[in-house]
Amino acid sequence: MFLFLLAGCAAGHDRDRRSPSVPGAVTAQASSATSVHVMWHRSTDDKAVTGYEIRRDGTTVKRVPATLSMIDVDGLAASTAYRFTVRAADAAGNLSAPSAPAAVTTPAATPDDKRPPTAPAHLTGRADGTGGADLSWGRSSDDVGVTAYDVYQEGVRIHSVGGAVTSARLTGLQPGTVYTFTVRARDAADNASQDSGAVDITTVAAPGAPPSTAPTGLRATIARAPSGRGADVTLHWVPPRTGGAIGAYQLFLDGRPTTTIVPGVVSSTPGAESSDGLTSYTFTLTDPQGTRSSVKLRARLPDGTWGDFSAQPTVVVP
């Protein structure tokens, strides 16, 4: 459980009397008839912000660590107006003043709605400097109505916008980093669409940073294995330009290293080469149908170190 207040845990904290700044730009977006997505801009503090307190109509409903700047609040009533505020906390227990309230009304419940929206189409994106990205997509359709679009980064929801909006601006990204984004549509009954197509975005490198060593254009296709057991995943990518031979690639599945593709080991894909020129690789997943997994690669550079990570697409076992 997240430990929100740590007052009195360190001697220096007794002298910290300054509260964090007030969280800014608080918004509340109804994601369904029973949930609201709350977002805010991070606060600052003379020591450090340790967390945020989310309040609904004056009552605290969530506490989250300082690494988050958005949260979903569930268990709400349909067709009901709410007001959300956010306060920041530091390690000494100082709380900021409440933010300006964000008003939202949940839509009417549609308990008989079992049909999800169609997937958003034509997702595109571009980097906006070293720490931002802009996305846009085509509208989804639904038999009742789309209430929200959820942006996913490598399988994790990071942002939501209203059902009438088909674009999003993302902030807080790392410079010179490859990101993979998808979008899903949601209706008032909390039915979610399939993922849109994925888009890879590389943020602008920080001034003076070396060129990226990430494999680019990573794409994954998946099909049931001929044996009928599990599914075969085939990856295709463009090797990074390193000025020398790439000795191996390391494959990560759901953030964990699973395979090192070494010289002399070839993919089962016809025509694949040894790892120094490898551009494709096939492996098998034996997880149950519907299991979602993310994959990414990095190359072993000529100096023996591991390079930057590729984008991280998500595959679903058919």
PDB file of C-alpha atoms in Angstrom:
ATOM      1  CA  MET A   1       0.000   0.000   0.000  1.00  0.00           C
ATOM      2  CA  PHE A   2       1.291   3.449  -0.823  1.00  0.00           C
ATOM      3  CA  LEU A   3       2.480   5.318   2.280  1.00  0.00           C
ATOM      4  CA  PHE A   4       1.182   8.802   1.588  1.00  0.00           C
ATOM      5  CA  LEU A   5       2.406  10.802   4.581  1.00  0.00           C
ATOM      6  CA  LEU A   6       5.714  10.272   6.295  1.00  0.00           C
ATOM      7  CA  ALA A   7       5.579  13.088   8.833  1.00  0.00           C
ATOM      8  CA  GLY A   8       8.195  12.895  11.557  1.00  0.00           C
ATOM      9  CA  CYS A   9      10.229  10.125   9.900  1.00  0.00           C
ATOM     10  CA  ALA A  10      13.354  12.228   9.529  1.00  0.00           C
ATOM     11  CA  ALA A  11      14.780  14.979  11.656  1.00  0.00           C
ATOM     12  CA  GLY A  12      14.998  17.378   8.716  1.00  0.00           C
ATOM     13  CA  HIS A  13      11.299  17.081   8.115  1.00  0.00           C
ATOM     14  CA  ASP A  14      10.540  18.879  11.411  1.00  0.00           C
ATOM     15  CA  ARG A  15      11.899  22.054   9.855  1.00  0.00           C
ATOM     16  CA  ASP A  16       9.993  21.698   6.580  1.00  0.00           C
ATOM     17  CA  ARG A  17       7.012  24.033   6.883  1.00  0.00           C
ATOM     18  CA  ARG A  18       6.557  24.889   3.209  1.00  0.00           C
ATOM     19  CA  SER A  19       3.677  23.260   1.333  1.00  0.00           C
ATOM     20  CA  PRO A  20       3.941  22.121  -2.287  1.00  0.00           C
ATOM     21  CA  SER A  21       2.497  24.269  -5.038  1.00  0.00           C
ATOM     22  CA  VAL A  22      -1.139  23.723  -6.008  1.00  0.00           C
ATOM     23  CA  PRO A  23      -1.662  21.100  -8.758  1.00  0.00           C
ATOM     24  CA  GLY A  24      -2.663  22.839 -11.966  1.00  0.00           C
ATOM     25  CA  ALA A  25      -4.941  22.206 -14.939  1.00  0.00           C
ATOM     26  CA  VAL A  26      -7.109  19.606 -13.194  1.00  0.00           C
ATOM     27  CA  THR A  27      -9.589  17.969 -15.551  1.00  0.00           C
ATOM     28  CA  ALA A  28     -12.206  15.271 -14.999  1.00  0.00           C
ATOM     29  CA  GLN A  29     -13.491  13.198 -17.913  1.00  0.00           C
ATOM     30  CA  ALA A  30     -16.348  10.687 -17.598  1.00  0.00           C
ATOM     31  CA  SER A  31     -15.020   7.412 -18.988  1.00  0.00           C
ATOM     32  CA  SER A  32     -18.246   5.478 -18.430  1.00  0.00           C
ATOM     33  CA  ALA A  33     -21.446   5.726 -16.413  1.00  0.00           C
ATOM     34  CA  THR A  34     -19.563   4.709 -13.264  1.00  0.00           C
ATOM     35  CA  SER A  35     -15.992   6.004 -13.730  1.00  0.00           C
ATOM     36  CA  VAL A  36     -14.170   9.305 -14.175  1.00  0.00           C
ATOM     37  CA  HIS A  37     -10.600   9.919 -15.343  1.00  0.00           C
ATOM     38  CA  VAL A  38      -8.905  12.744 -13.388  1.00  0.00           C
ATOM     39  CA  MET A  39      -5.699  14.407 -14.659  1.00  0.00           C
ATOM     40  CA  TRP A  40      -3.541  17.281 -13.385  1.00  0.00           C
ATOM     41  CA  HIS A  41      -0.200  19.028 -13.824  1.00  0.00           C
ATOM     42  CA  ARG A  42       2.453  18.085 -11.291  1.00  0.00           C
ATOM     43  CA  SER A  43       3.272  20.291  -8.304  1.00  0.00           C
ATOM     44  CA  THR A  44       6.680  21.475  -7.118  1.00  0.00           C
ATOM     45  CA  ASP A  45       8.154  21.626  -3.615  1.00  0.00           C
ATOM     46  CA  ASP A  46      11.321  22.962  -1.949  1.00  0.00           C
ATOM     47  CA  LYS A  47      12.109  19.377  -0.881  1.00  0.00           C
ATOM     48  CA  ALA A  48      10.093  16.923  -2.940  1.00  0.00           C
ATOM     49  CA  VAL A  49       6.466  16.116  -3.703  1.00  0.00           C
ATOM     50  CA  THR A  50       5.680  12.611  -2.439  1.00  0.00           C
ATOM     51  CA  GLY A  51       2.077  12.146  -3.521  1.00  0.00           C
ATOM     52  CA  TYR A  52      -1.315  13.527  -4.429  1.00  0.00           C
ATOM     53  CA  GLU A  53      -4.705  13.400  -2.740  1.00  0.00           C
ATOM     54  CA  ILE A  54      -7.772  13.253  -5.016  1.00  0.00           C
ATOM     55  CA  ARG A  55     -10.984  14.544  -3.483  1.00  0.00           C
ATOM     56  CA  ARG A  56     -14.545  14.088  -4.720  1.00  0.00           C
ATOM     57  CA  ASP A  57     -17.006  16.668  -3.460  1.00  0.00           C
ATOM     58  CA  GLY A  58     -14.687  17.377  -0.514  1.00  0.00           C
ATOM     59  CA  THR A  59     -14.031  13.745   0.424  1.00  0.00           C
ATOM     60  CA  THR A  60     -10.698  12.063  -0.234  1.00  0.00           C
ATOM     61  CA  VAL A  61     -11.202   9.093  -2.561  1.00  0.00           C
ATOM     62  CA  LYS A  62      -7.667   8.326  -3.816  1.00  0.00           C
ATOM     63  CA  ARG A  63      -4.055   8.819  -2.788  1.00  0.00           C
ATOM     64  CA  VAL A  64      -1.352   8.213  -5.366  1.00  0.00           C
ATOM     65  CA  PRO A  65       2.463   8.541  -5.494  1.00  0.00           C
ATOM     66  CA  ALA A  66       4.172  11.577  -6.998  1.00  0.00           C
ATOM     67  CA  THR A  67       5.021   9.635 -10.152  1.00  0.00           C
ATOM     68  CA  LEU A  68       1.366   9.747 -11.237  1.00  0.00           C
ATOM     69  CA  SER A  69      -0.546  12.696 -12.627  1.00  0.00           C
ATOM     70  CA  MET A  70      -3.789  10.924 -13.510  1.00  0.00           C
ATOM     71  CA  ILE A  71      -6.083   8.354 -11.951  1.00  0.00           C
ATOM     72  CA  ASP A  72      -9.385   6.582 -12.612  1.00  0.00           C
ATOM     73  CA  VAL A  73     -12.080   6.949  -9.962  1.00  0.00           C
ATOM     74  CA  ASP A  74     -14.577   4.083 -10.115  1.00  0.00           C
ATOM     75  CA  GLY A  75     -17.746   3.131  -8.268  1.00  0.00           C
ATOM     76  CA  LEU A  76     -19.647   6.300  -9.190  1.00  0.00           C
ATOM     77  CA  ALA A  77     -23.351   6.709  -9.868  1.00  0.00           C
ATOM     78  CA  ALA A  78     -24.712   7.185 -13.370  1.00  0.00           C
ATOM     79  CA  SER A  79     -26.198  10.537 -14.426  1.00  0.00           C
ATOM     80  CA  THR A  80     -24.616  12.280 -11.447  1.00  0.00           C
ATOM     81  CA  ALA A  81     -22.654  15.533 -11.174  1.00  0.00           C
ATOM     82  CA  TYR A  82     -19.313  15.489  -9.321  1.00  0.00           C
ATOM     83  CA  ARG A  83     -16.549  17.973  -8.518  1.00  0.00           C
ATOM     84  CA  PHE A  84     -12.947  16.800  -8.174  1.00  0.00           C
ATOM     85  CA  THR A  85      -9.968  18.595  -6.639  1.00  0.00           C
ATOM     86  CA  VAL A  86      -6.352  17.529  -6.131  1.00  0.00           C
ATOM     87  CA  ARG A  87      -3.846  18.381  -3.378  1.00  0.00           C
ATOM     88  CA  ALA A  88      -0.105  17.679  -3.318  1.00  0.00           C
ATOM     89  CA  ALA A  89       1.800  16.380  -0.283  1.00  0.00           C
ATOM     90  CA  ASP A  90       5.460  16.311   0.725  1.00  0.00           C
ATOM     91  CA  ALA A  91       7.355  13.944   3.035  1.00  0.00           C
ATOM     92  CA  ALA A  92       6.794  16.206   6.038  1.00  0.00           C
ATOM     93  CA  GLY A  93       3.027  15.934   5.650  1.00  0.00           C
ATOM     94  CA  ASN A  94       2.530  19.430   4.265  1.00  0.00           C
ATOM     95  CA  LEU A  95      -0.460  19.626   1.935  1.00  0.00           C
ATOM     96  CA  SER A  96      -0.990  22.170  -0.791  1.00  0.00           C
ATOM     97  CA  ALA A  97      -4.205  24.096  -1.097  1.00  0.00           C
ATOM     98  CA  PRO A  98      -6.849  22.298  -3.160  1.00  0.00           C
ATOM     99  CA  SER A  99      -6.734  22.801  -6.889  1.00  0.00           C
ATOM    100  CA  ALA A 100      -9.491  24.548  -8.742  1.00  0.00           C
ATOM    101  CA  PRO A 101     -12.422  22.111  -8.971  1.00  0.00           C
ATOM    102  CA  ALA A 102     -13.128  20.136 -12.123  1.00  0.00           C
ATOM    103  CA  ALA A 103     -16.808  19.443 -12.696  1.00  0.00           C
ATOM    104  CA  VAL A 104     -18.086  16.394 -14.541  1.00  0.00           C
ATOM    105  CA  THR A 105     -21.395  14.551 -14.976  1.00  0.00           C
ATOM    106  CA  THR A 106     -21.437  10.819 -15.602  1.00  0.00           C
ATOM    107  CA  PRO A 107     -23.603   9.628 -18.502  1.00  0.00           C
ATOM    108  CA  ALA A 108     -26.723   7.534 -18.118  1.00  0.00           C
ATOM    109  CA  ALA A 109     -26.270   3.823 -17.522  1.00  0.00           C
ATOM    110  CA  THR A 110     -26.835   1.430 -20.403  1.00  0.00           C
ATOM    111  CA  PRO A 111     -26.940  -1.988 -18.702  1.00  0.00           C
ATOM    112  CA  ASP A 112     -28.163  -3.806 -21.825  1.00  0.00           C
ATOM    113  CA  ASP A 113     -25.337  -2.479 -23.982  1.00  0.00           C
ATOM    114  CA  LYS A 114     -22.991  -5.392 -24.623  1.00  0.00           C
ATOM    115  CA  ARG A 115     -21.540  -4.262 -27.963  1.00  0.00           C
ATOM    116  CA  PRO A 116     -18.155  -2.476 -27.871  1.00  0.00           C
ATOM    117  CA  PRO A 117     -17.332   0.434 -30.173  1.00  0.00           C
ATOM    118  CA  THR A 118     -15.336  -0.088 -33.332  1.00  0.00           C
ATOM    119  CA  ALA A 119     -11.577   0.416 -33.072  1.00  0.00           C
ATOM    120  CA  PRO A 120     -10.251   3.920 -33.772  1.00  0.00           C
ATOM    121  CA  ALA A 121      -8.759   4.091 -37.270  1.00  0.00           C
ATOM    122  CA  HIS A 122      -5.780   5.830 -38.867  1.00  0.00           C
ATOM    123  CA  LEU A 123      -3.836   6.592 -35.690  1.00  0.00           C
ATOM    124  CA  THR A 124      -1.002   9.017 -36.446  1.00  0.00           C
ATOM    125  CA  GLY A 125       1.439  10.859 -34.248  1.00  0.00           C
ATOM    126  CA  ARG A 126       4.509  13.032 -34.105  1.00  0.00           C
ATOM    127  CA  ALA A 127       7.029  14.062 -31.488  1.00  0.00           C
ATOM    128  CA  ASP A 128       6.653  17.492 -29.917  1.00  0.00           C
ATOM    129  CA  GLY A 129      10.110  18.339 -28.642  1.00  0.00           C
ATOM    130  CA  THR A 130      12.078  16.244 -26.181  1.00  0.00           C
ATOM    131  CA  GLY A 131       9.199  15.367 -23.839  1.00  0.00           C
ATOM    132  CA  GLY A 132       5.910  15.480 -25.732  1.00  0.00           C
ATOM    133  CA  ALA A 133       3.925  13.824 -28.499  1.00  0.00           C
ATOM    134  CA  ASP A 134       0.736  14.619 -30.425  1.00  0.00           C
ATOM    135  CA  LEU A 135      -1.697  11.881 -31.509  1.00  0.00           C
ATOM    136  CA  SER A 136      -4.776  11.948 -33.737  1.00  0.00           C
ATOM    137  CA  TRP A 137      -7.162   9.238 -34.970  1.00  0.00           C
ATOM    138  CA  GLY A 138     -10.441   8.592 -36.751  1.00  0.00           C
ATOM    139  CA  ARG A 139     -13.732   8.401 -34.867  1.00  0.00           C
ATOM    140  CA  SER A 140     -15.135   5.098 -33.677  1.00  0.00           C
ATOM    141  CA  SER A 141     -18.784   4.156 -33.994  1.00  0.00           C
ATOM    142  CA  ASP A 142     -21.027   2.580 -31.359  1.00  0.00           C
ATOM    143  CA  ASP A 143     -24.654   1.465 -31.221  1.00  0.00           C
ATOM    144  CA  VAL A 144     -25.227   3.794 -28.243  1.00  0.00           C
ATOM    145  CA  GLY A 145     -22.349   6.265 -28.216  1.00  0.00           C
ATOM    146  CA  VAL A 146     -18.604   6.590 -27.578  1.00  0.00           C
ATOM    147  CA  THR A 147     -17.925   8.310 -24.235  1.00  0.00           C
ATOM    148  CA  ALA A 148     -14.100   8.255 -24.166  1.00  0.00           C
ATOM    149  CA  TYR A 149     -10.921   7.382 -25.999  1.00  0.00           C
ATOM    150  CA  ASP A 150      -8.108   5.824 -23.963  1.00  0.00           C
ATOM    151  CA  VAL A 151      -4.477   6.183 -25.020  1.00  0.00           C
ATOM    152  CA  TYR A 152      -2.242   3.202 -24.226  1.00  0.00           C
ATOM    153  CA  GLN A 153       1.542   3.204 -24.055  1.00  0.00           C
ATOM    154  CA  GLU A 154       2.858  -0.322 -24.449  1.00  0.00           C
ATOM    155  CA  GLY A 155      -0.368  -1.806 -23.102  1.00  0.00           C
ATOM    156  CA  VAL A 156      -0.822   0.597 -20.159  1.00  0.00           C
ATOM    157  CA  ARG A 157      -3.492   3.307 -20.206  1.00  0.00           C
ATOM    158  CA  ILE A 158      -1.821   6.681 -19.771  1.00  0.00           C
ATOM    159  CA  HIS A 159      -4.388   9.221 -20.967  1.00  0.00           C
ATOM    160  CA  SER A 160      -8.108   9.642 -21.718  1.00  0.00           C
ATOM    161  CA  VAL A 161     -10.111  12.195 -23.661  1.00  0.00           C
ATOM    162  CA  GLY A 162     -13.830  12.653 -24.229  1.00  0.00           C
ATOM    163  CA  GLY A 163     -15.766  10.786 -26.867  1.00  0.00           C
ATOM    164  CA  ALA A 164     -16.081  13.923 -29.011  1.00  0.00           C
ATOM    165  CA  VAL A 165     -12.288  14.389 -29.143  1.00  0.00           C
ATOM    166  CA  THR A 166     -10.023  12.583 -31.621  1.00  0.00           C
ATOM    167  CA  SER A 167      -6.617  13.901 -30.602  1.00  0.00           C
ATOM    168  CA  ALA A 168      -4.392  13.989 -27.536  1.00  0.00           C
ATOM    169  CA  ARG A 169      -1.225  15.735 -26.443  1.00  0.00           C
ATOM    170  CA  LEU A 170       1.075  13.660 -24.254  1.00  0.00           C
ATOM    171  CA  THR A 171       3.720  15.152 -21.957  1.00  0.00           C
ATOM    172  CA  GLY A 172       6.308  13.885 -19.492  1.00  0.00           C
ATOM    173  CA  LEU A 173       8.087  11.629 -22.005  1.00  0.00           C
ATOM    174  CA  GLN A 174      11.825  10.978 -21.993  1.00  0.00           C
ATOM    175  CA  PRO A 175      14.018  12.600 -24.652  1.00  0.00           C
ATOM    176  CA  GLY A 176      15.459  10.451 -27.427  1.00  0.00           C
ATOM    177  CA  THR A 177      13.172   7.523 -26.594  1.00  0.00           C
ATOM    178  CA  VAL A 178      11.003   5.316 -28.804  1.00  0.00           C
ATOM    179  CA  TYR A 179       7.366   4.976 -27.671  1.00  0.00           C
ATOM    180  CA  THR A 180       4.544   2.827 -29.044  1.00  0.00           C
ATOM    181  CA  PHE A 181       0.984   4.117 -28.664  1.00  0.00           C
ATOM    182  CA  THR A 182      -2.460   2.669 -29.401  1.00  0.00           C
ATOM    183  CA  VAL A 183      -5.974   3.999 -28.748  1.00  0.00           C
ATOM    184  CA  ARG A 184      -9.202   2.271 -27.690  1.00  0.00           C
ATOM    185  CA  ALA A 185     -12.741   3.638 -27.670  1.00  0.00           C
ATOM    186  CA  ARG A 186     -15.057   3.147 -24.708  1.00  0.00           C
ATOM    187  CA  ASP A 187     -18.827   3.517 -24.254  1.00  0.00           C
ATOM    188  CA  ALA A 188     -20.983   4.330 -21.223  1.00  0.00           C
ATOM    189  CA  ALA A 189     -21.344   0.636 -20.360  1.00  0.00           C
ATOM    190  CA  ASP A 190     -17.527   0.428 -20.133  1.00  0.00           C
ATOM    191  CA  ASN A 191     -17.266  -1.722 -23.249  1.00  0.00           C
ATOM    192  CA  ALA A 192     -13.848  -1.141 -24.822  1.00  0.00           C
ATOM    193  CA  SER A 193     -12.976  -1.492 -28.496  1.00  0.00           C
ATOM    194  CA  GLN A 194     -10.070  -3.407 -29.946  1.00  0.00           C
ATOM    195  CA  ASP A 195      -6.779  -1.514 -30.186  1.00  0.00           C
ATOM    196  CA  SER A 196      -6.222   0.875 -33.017  1.00  0.00           C
ATOM    197  CA  GLY A 197      -3.196   0.319 -35.176  1.00  0.00           C
ATOM    198  CA  ALA A 198       0.024   1.183 -33.341  1.00  0.00           C
ATOM    199  CA  VAL A 199       2.137   4.264 -33.962  1.00  0.00           C
ATOM    200  CA  ASP A 200       5.789   4.589 -32.982  1.00  0.00           C
ATOM    201  CA  ILE A 201       7.094   8.000 -31.946  1.00  0.00           C
ATOM    202  CA  THR A 202      10.690   8.874 -31.128  1.00  0.00           C
ATOM    203  CA  THR A 203      11.034  11.983 -28.988  1.00  0.00           C
ATOM    204  CA  VAL A 204      13.692  14.527 -29.849  1.00  0.00           C
ATOM    205  CA  ALA A 205      17.074  13.759 -28.303  1.00  0.00           C
ATOM    206  CA  ALA A 206      18.418  16.075 -25.642  1.00  0.00           C
ATOM    207  CA  PRO A 207      21.043  18.540 -26.880  1.00  0.00           C
ATOM    208  CA  GLY A 208      24.418  16.822 -27.169  1.00  0.00           C
ATOM    209  CA  ALA A 209      22.999  13.325 -26.724  1.00  0.00           C
ATOM    210  CA  PRO A 210      24.481  10.542 -28.895  1.00  0.00           C
ATOM    211  CA  PRO A 211      22.376   9.067 -31.740  1.00  0.00           C
ATOM    212  CA  SER A 212      19.851   6.419 -30.791  1.00  0.00           C
ATOM    213  CA  THR A 213      20.985   2.799 -31.028  1.00  0.00           C
ATOM    214  CA  ALA A 214      17.458   1.344 -30.937  1.00  0.00           C
ATOM    215  CA  PRO A 215      16.168  -1.050 -33.598  1.00  0.00           C
ATOM    216  CA  THR A 216      13.441   0.777 -35.501  1.00  0.00           C
ATOM    217  CA  GLY A 217      10.172  -0.164 -37.162  1.00  0.00           C
ATOM    218  CA  LEU A 218       9.571  -3.154 -34.882  1.00  0.00           C
ATOM    219  CA  ARG A 219       6.357  -4.900 -35.871  1.00  0.00           C
ATOM    220  CA  ALA A 220       4.853  -8.143 -34.606  1.00  0.00           C
ATOM    221  CA  THR A 221       2.452 -10.517 -36.328  1.00  0.00           C
ATOM    222  CA  ILE A 222       0.862 -13.464 -34.542  1.00  0.00           C
ATOM    223  CA  ALA A 223      -0.907 -16.608 -35.731  1.00  0.00           C
ATOM    224  CA  ARG A 224      -1.905 -19.931 -34.268  1.00  0.00           C
ATOM    225  CA  ALA A 225       0.989 -22.399 -34.343  1.00  0.00           C
ATOM    226  CA  PRO A 226       0.638 -25.195 -36.948  1.00  0.00           C
ATOM    227  CA  SER A 227       0.764 -27.724 -34.118  1.00  0.00           C
ATOM    228  CA  GLY A 228      -2.350 -26.130 -32.637  1.00  0.00           C
ATOM    229  CA  ARG A 229      -0.509 -25.447 -29.367  1.00  0.00           C
ATOM    230  CA  GLY A 230       0.170 -21.809 -28.699  1.00  0.00           C
ATOM    231  CA  ALA A 231       0.784 -19.024 -31.197  1.00  0.00           C
ATOM    232  CA  ASP A 232       3.785 -18.087 -33.321  1.00  0.00           C
ATOM    233  CA  VAL A 233       4.934 -14.460 -33.059  1.00  0.00           C
ATOM    234  CA  THR A 234       7.078 -13.101 -35.893  1.00  0.00           C
ATOM    235  CA  LEU A 235       9.024  -9.880 -35.345  1.00  0.00           C
ATOM    236  CA  HIS A 236      10.410  -7.673 -38.112  1.00  0.00           C
ATOM    237  CA  TRP A 237      12.674  -4.669 -37.561  1.00  0.00           C
ATOM    238  CA  VAL A 238      15.373  -2.447 -39.032  1.00  0.00           C
ATOM    239  CA  PRO A 239      18.788  -2.820 -37.357  1.00  0.00           C
ATOM    240  CA  PRO A 240      20.318   0.308 -35.827  1.00  0.00           C
ATOM    241  CA  ARG A 241      23.272   1.987 -37.513  1.00  0.00           C
ATOM    242  CA  THR A 242      26.159   1.338 -35.163  1.00  0.00           C
ATOM    243  CA  GLY A 243      29.239   1.593 -37.380  1.00  0.00           C
ATOM    244  CA  GLY A 244      29.984  -2.087 -36.825  1.00  0.00           C
ATOM    245  CA  ALA A 245      28.530  -5.575 -36.593  1.00  0.00           C
ATOM    246  CA  ILE A 246      25.673  -6.292 -34.202  1.00  0.00           C
ATOM    247  CA  GLY A 247      26.656  -9.347 -32.176  1.00  0.00           C
ATOM    248  CA  ALA A 248      23.217 -10.259 -30.835  1.00  0.00           C
ATOM    249  CA  TYR A 249      19.737  -9.052 -29.964  1.00  0.00           C
ATOM    250  CA  GLN A 250      18.013  -9.415 -26.616  1.00  0.00           C
ATOM    251  CA  LEU A 251      14.272 -10.085 -26.658  1.00  0.00           C
ATOM    252  CA  PHE A 252      12.085  -8.820 -23.798  1.00  0.00           C
ATOM    253  CA  LEU A 253       8.562 -10.086 -23.137  1.00  0.00           C
ATOM    254  CA  ASP A 254       6.371  -7.994 -20.809  1.00  0.00           C
ATOM    255  CA  GLY A 255       9.451  -6.105 -19.668  1.00  0.00           C
ATOM    256  CA  ARG A 256      11.496  -9.223 -18.810  1.00  0.00           C
ATOM    257  CA  PRO A 257      14.453 -10.584 -20.820  1.00  0.00           C
ATOM    258  CA  THR A 258      13.529 -13.941 -22.337  1.00  0.00           C
ATOM    259  CA  THR A 259      15.910 -14.724 -25.208  1.00  0.00           C
ATOM    260  CA  THR A 260      19.294 -13.608 -26.485  1.00  0.00           C
ATOM    261  CA  ILE A 261      19.532 -14.189 -30.217  1.00  0.00           C
ATOM    262  CA  VAL A 262      23.221 -14.977 -30.632  1.00  0.00           C
ATOM    263  CA  PRO A 263      25.413 -15.408 -33.744  1.00  0.00           C
ATOM    264  CA  GLY A 264      24.688 -18.646 -35.493  1.00  0.00           C
ATOM    265  CA  VAL A 265      21.119 -18.870 -34.146  1.00  0.00           C
ATOM    266  CA  VAL A 266      18.567 -18.272 -36.856  1.00  0.00           C
ATOM    267  CA  SER A 267      14.898 -17.571 -36.829  1.00  0.00           C
ATOM    268  CA  SER A 268      12.413 -20.124 -38.064  1.00  0.00           C
ATOM    269  CA  THR A 269      11.305 -17.470 -40.552  1.00  0.00           C
ATOM    270  CA  PRO A 270      12.410 -18.520 -44.071  1.00  0.00           C
ATOM    271  CA  GLY A 271      15.342 -16.444 -45.285  1.00  0.00           C
ATOM    272  CA  ALA A 272      16.314 -15.043 -41.888  1.00  0.00           C
ATOM    273  CA  GLU A 273      20.047 -14.490 -41.412  1.00  0.00           C
ATOM    274  CA  SER A 274      22.417 -14.898 -38.474  1.00  0.00           C
ATOM    275  CA  SER A 275      21.991 -12.293 -35.767  1.00  0.00           C
ATOM    276  CA  ASP A 276      24.556  -9.798 -37.121  1.00  0.00           C
ATOM    277  CA  GLY A 277      22.232  -9.199 -40.074  1.00  0.00           C
ATOM    278  CA  LEU A 278      19.003 -10.413 -38.516  1.00  0.00           C
ATOM    279  CA  THR A 279      15.844  -8.477 -39.357  1.00  0.00           C
ATOM    280  CA  SER A 280      13.220 -11.016 -38.264  1.00  0.00           C
ATOM    281  CA  TYR A 281      12.701 -13.636 -35.600  1.00  0.00           C
ATOM    282  CA  THR A 282       9.904 -16.061 -34.681  1.00  0.00           C
ATOM    283  CA  PHE A 283       9.070 -17.478 -31.258  1.00  0.00           C
ATOM    284  CA  THR A 284       6.070 -19.269 -29.731  1.00  0.00           C
ATOM    285  CA  LEU A 285       3.714 -18.152 -26.962  1.00  0.00           C
ATOM    286  CA  THR A 286       1.785 -20.813 -25.066  1.00  0.00           C
ATOM    287  CA  ASP A 287      -0.447 -18.470 -23.051  1.00  0.00           C
ATOM    288  CA  PRO A 288      -4.256 -18.807 -23.095  1.00  0.00           C
ATOM    289  CA  GLN A 289      -6.311 -17.211 -25.839  1.00  0.00           C
ATOM    290  CA  GLY A 290      -6.752 -13.461 -25.367  1.00  0.00           C
ATOM    291  CA  THR A 291      -3.528 -13.011 -23.364  1.00  0.00           C
ATOM    292  CA  ARG A 292      -1.841  -9.676 -24.130  1.00  0.00           C
ATOM    293  CA  SER A 293       1.956  -9.439 -24.170  1.00  0.00           C
ATOM    294  CA  SER A 294       4.364  -6.654 -25.072  1.00  0.00           C
ATOM    295  CA  VAL A 295       7.651  -7.278 -26.891  1.00  0.00           C
ATOM    296  CA  LYS A 296      10.776  -5.190 -27.407  1.00  0.00           C
ATOM    297  CA  LEU A 297      14.364  -5.624 -28.576  1.00  0.00           C
ATOM    298  CA  ARG A 298      17.778  -4.132 -28.028  1.00  0.00           C
ATOM    299  CA  ALA A 299      21.017  -4.806 -29.876  1.00  0.00           C
ATOM    300  CA  ARG A 300      24.445  -5.682 -28.526  1.00  0.00           C
ATOM    301  CA  LEU A 301      26.670  -2.936 -29.876  1.00  0.00           C
ATOM    302  CA  PRO A 302      30.155  -3.398 -31.342  1.00  0.00           C
ATOM    303  CA  ASP A 303      31.696  -2.327 -28.001  1.00  0.00           C
ATOM    304  CA  GLY A 304      29.837  -5.136 -26.200  1.00  0.00           C
ATOM    305  CA  THR A 305      27.263  -2.946 -24.425  1.00  0.00           C
ATOM    306  CA  TRP A 306      23.506  -3.139 -24.938  1.00  0.00           C
ATOM    307  CA  GLY A 307      21.913  -0.392 -27.011  1.00  0.00           C
ATOM    308  CA  ASP A 308      18.639   1.482 -26.668  1.00  0.00           C
ATOM    309  CA  PHE A 309      15.306  -0.337 -26.621  1.00  0.00           C
ATOM    310  CA  SER A 310      13.060  -0.510 -29.642  1.00  0.00           C
ATOM    311  CA  ALA A 311       9.413   0.445 -29.624  1.00  0.00           C
ATOM    312  CA  GLN A 312       7.235  -2.034 -27.708  1.00  0.00           C
ATOM    313  CA  PRO A 313       4.220  -3.377 -29.623  1.00  0.00           C
ATOM    314  CA  THR A 314       1.568  -5.532 -27.958  1.00  0.00           C
ATOM    315  CA  VAL A 315       0.396  -8.884 -29.304  1.00  0.00           C
ATOM    316  CA  VAL A 316      -2.778 -10.777 -28.394  1.00  0.00           C
ATOM    317  CA  VAL A 317      -2.890 -14.576 -28.489  1.00  0.00           C
ATOM    318  CA  PRO A 318      -5.621 -15.559 -31.015  1.00  0.00           C
TER     319      PRO A 318
END
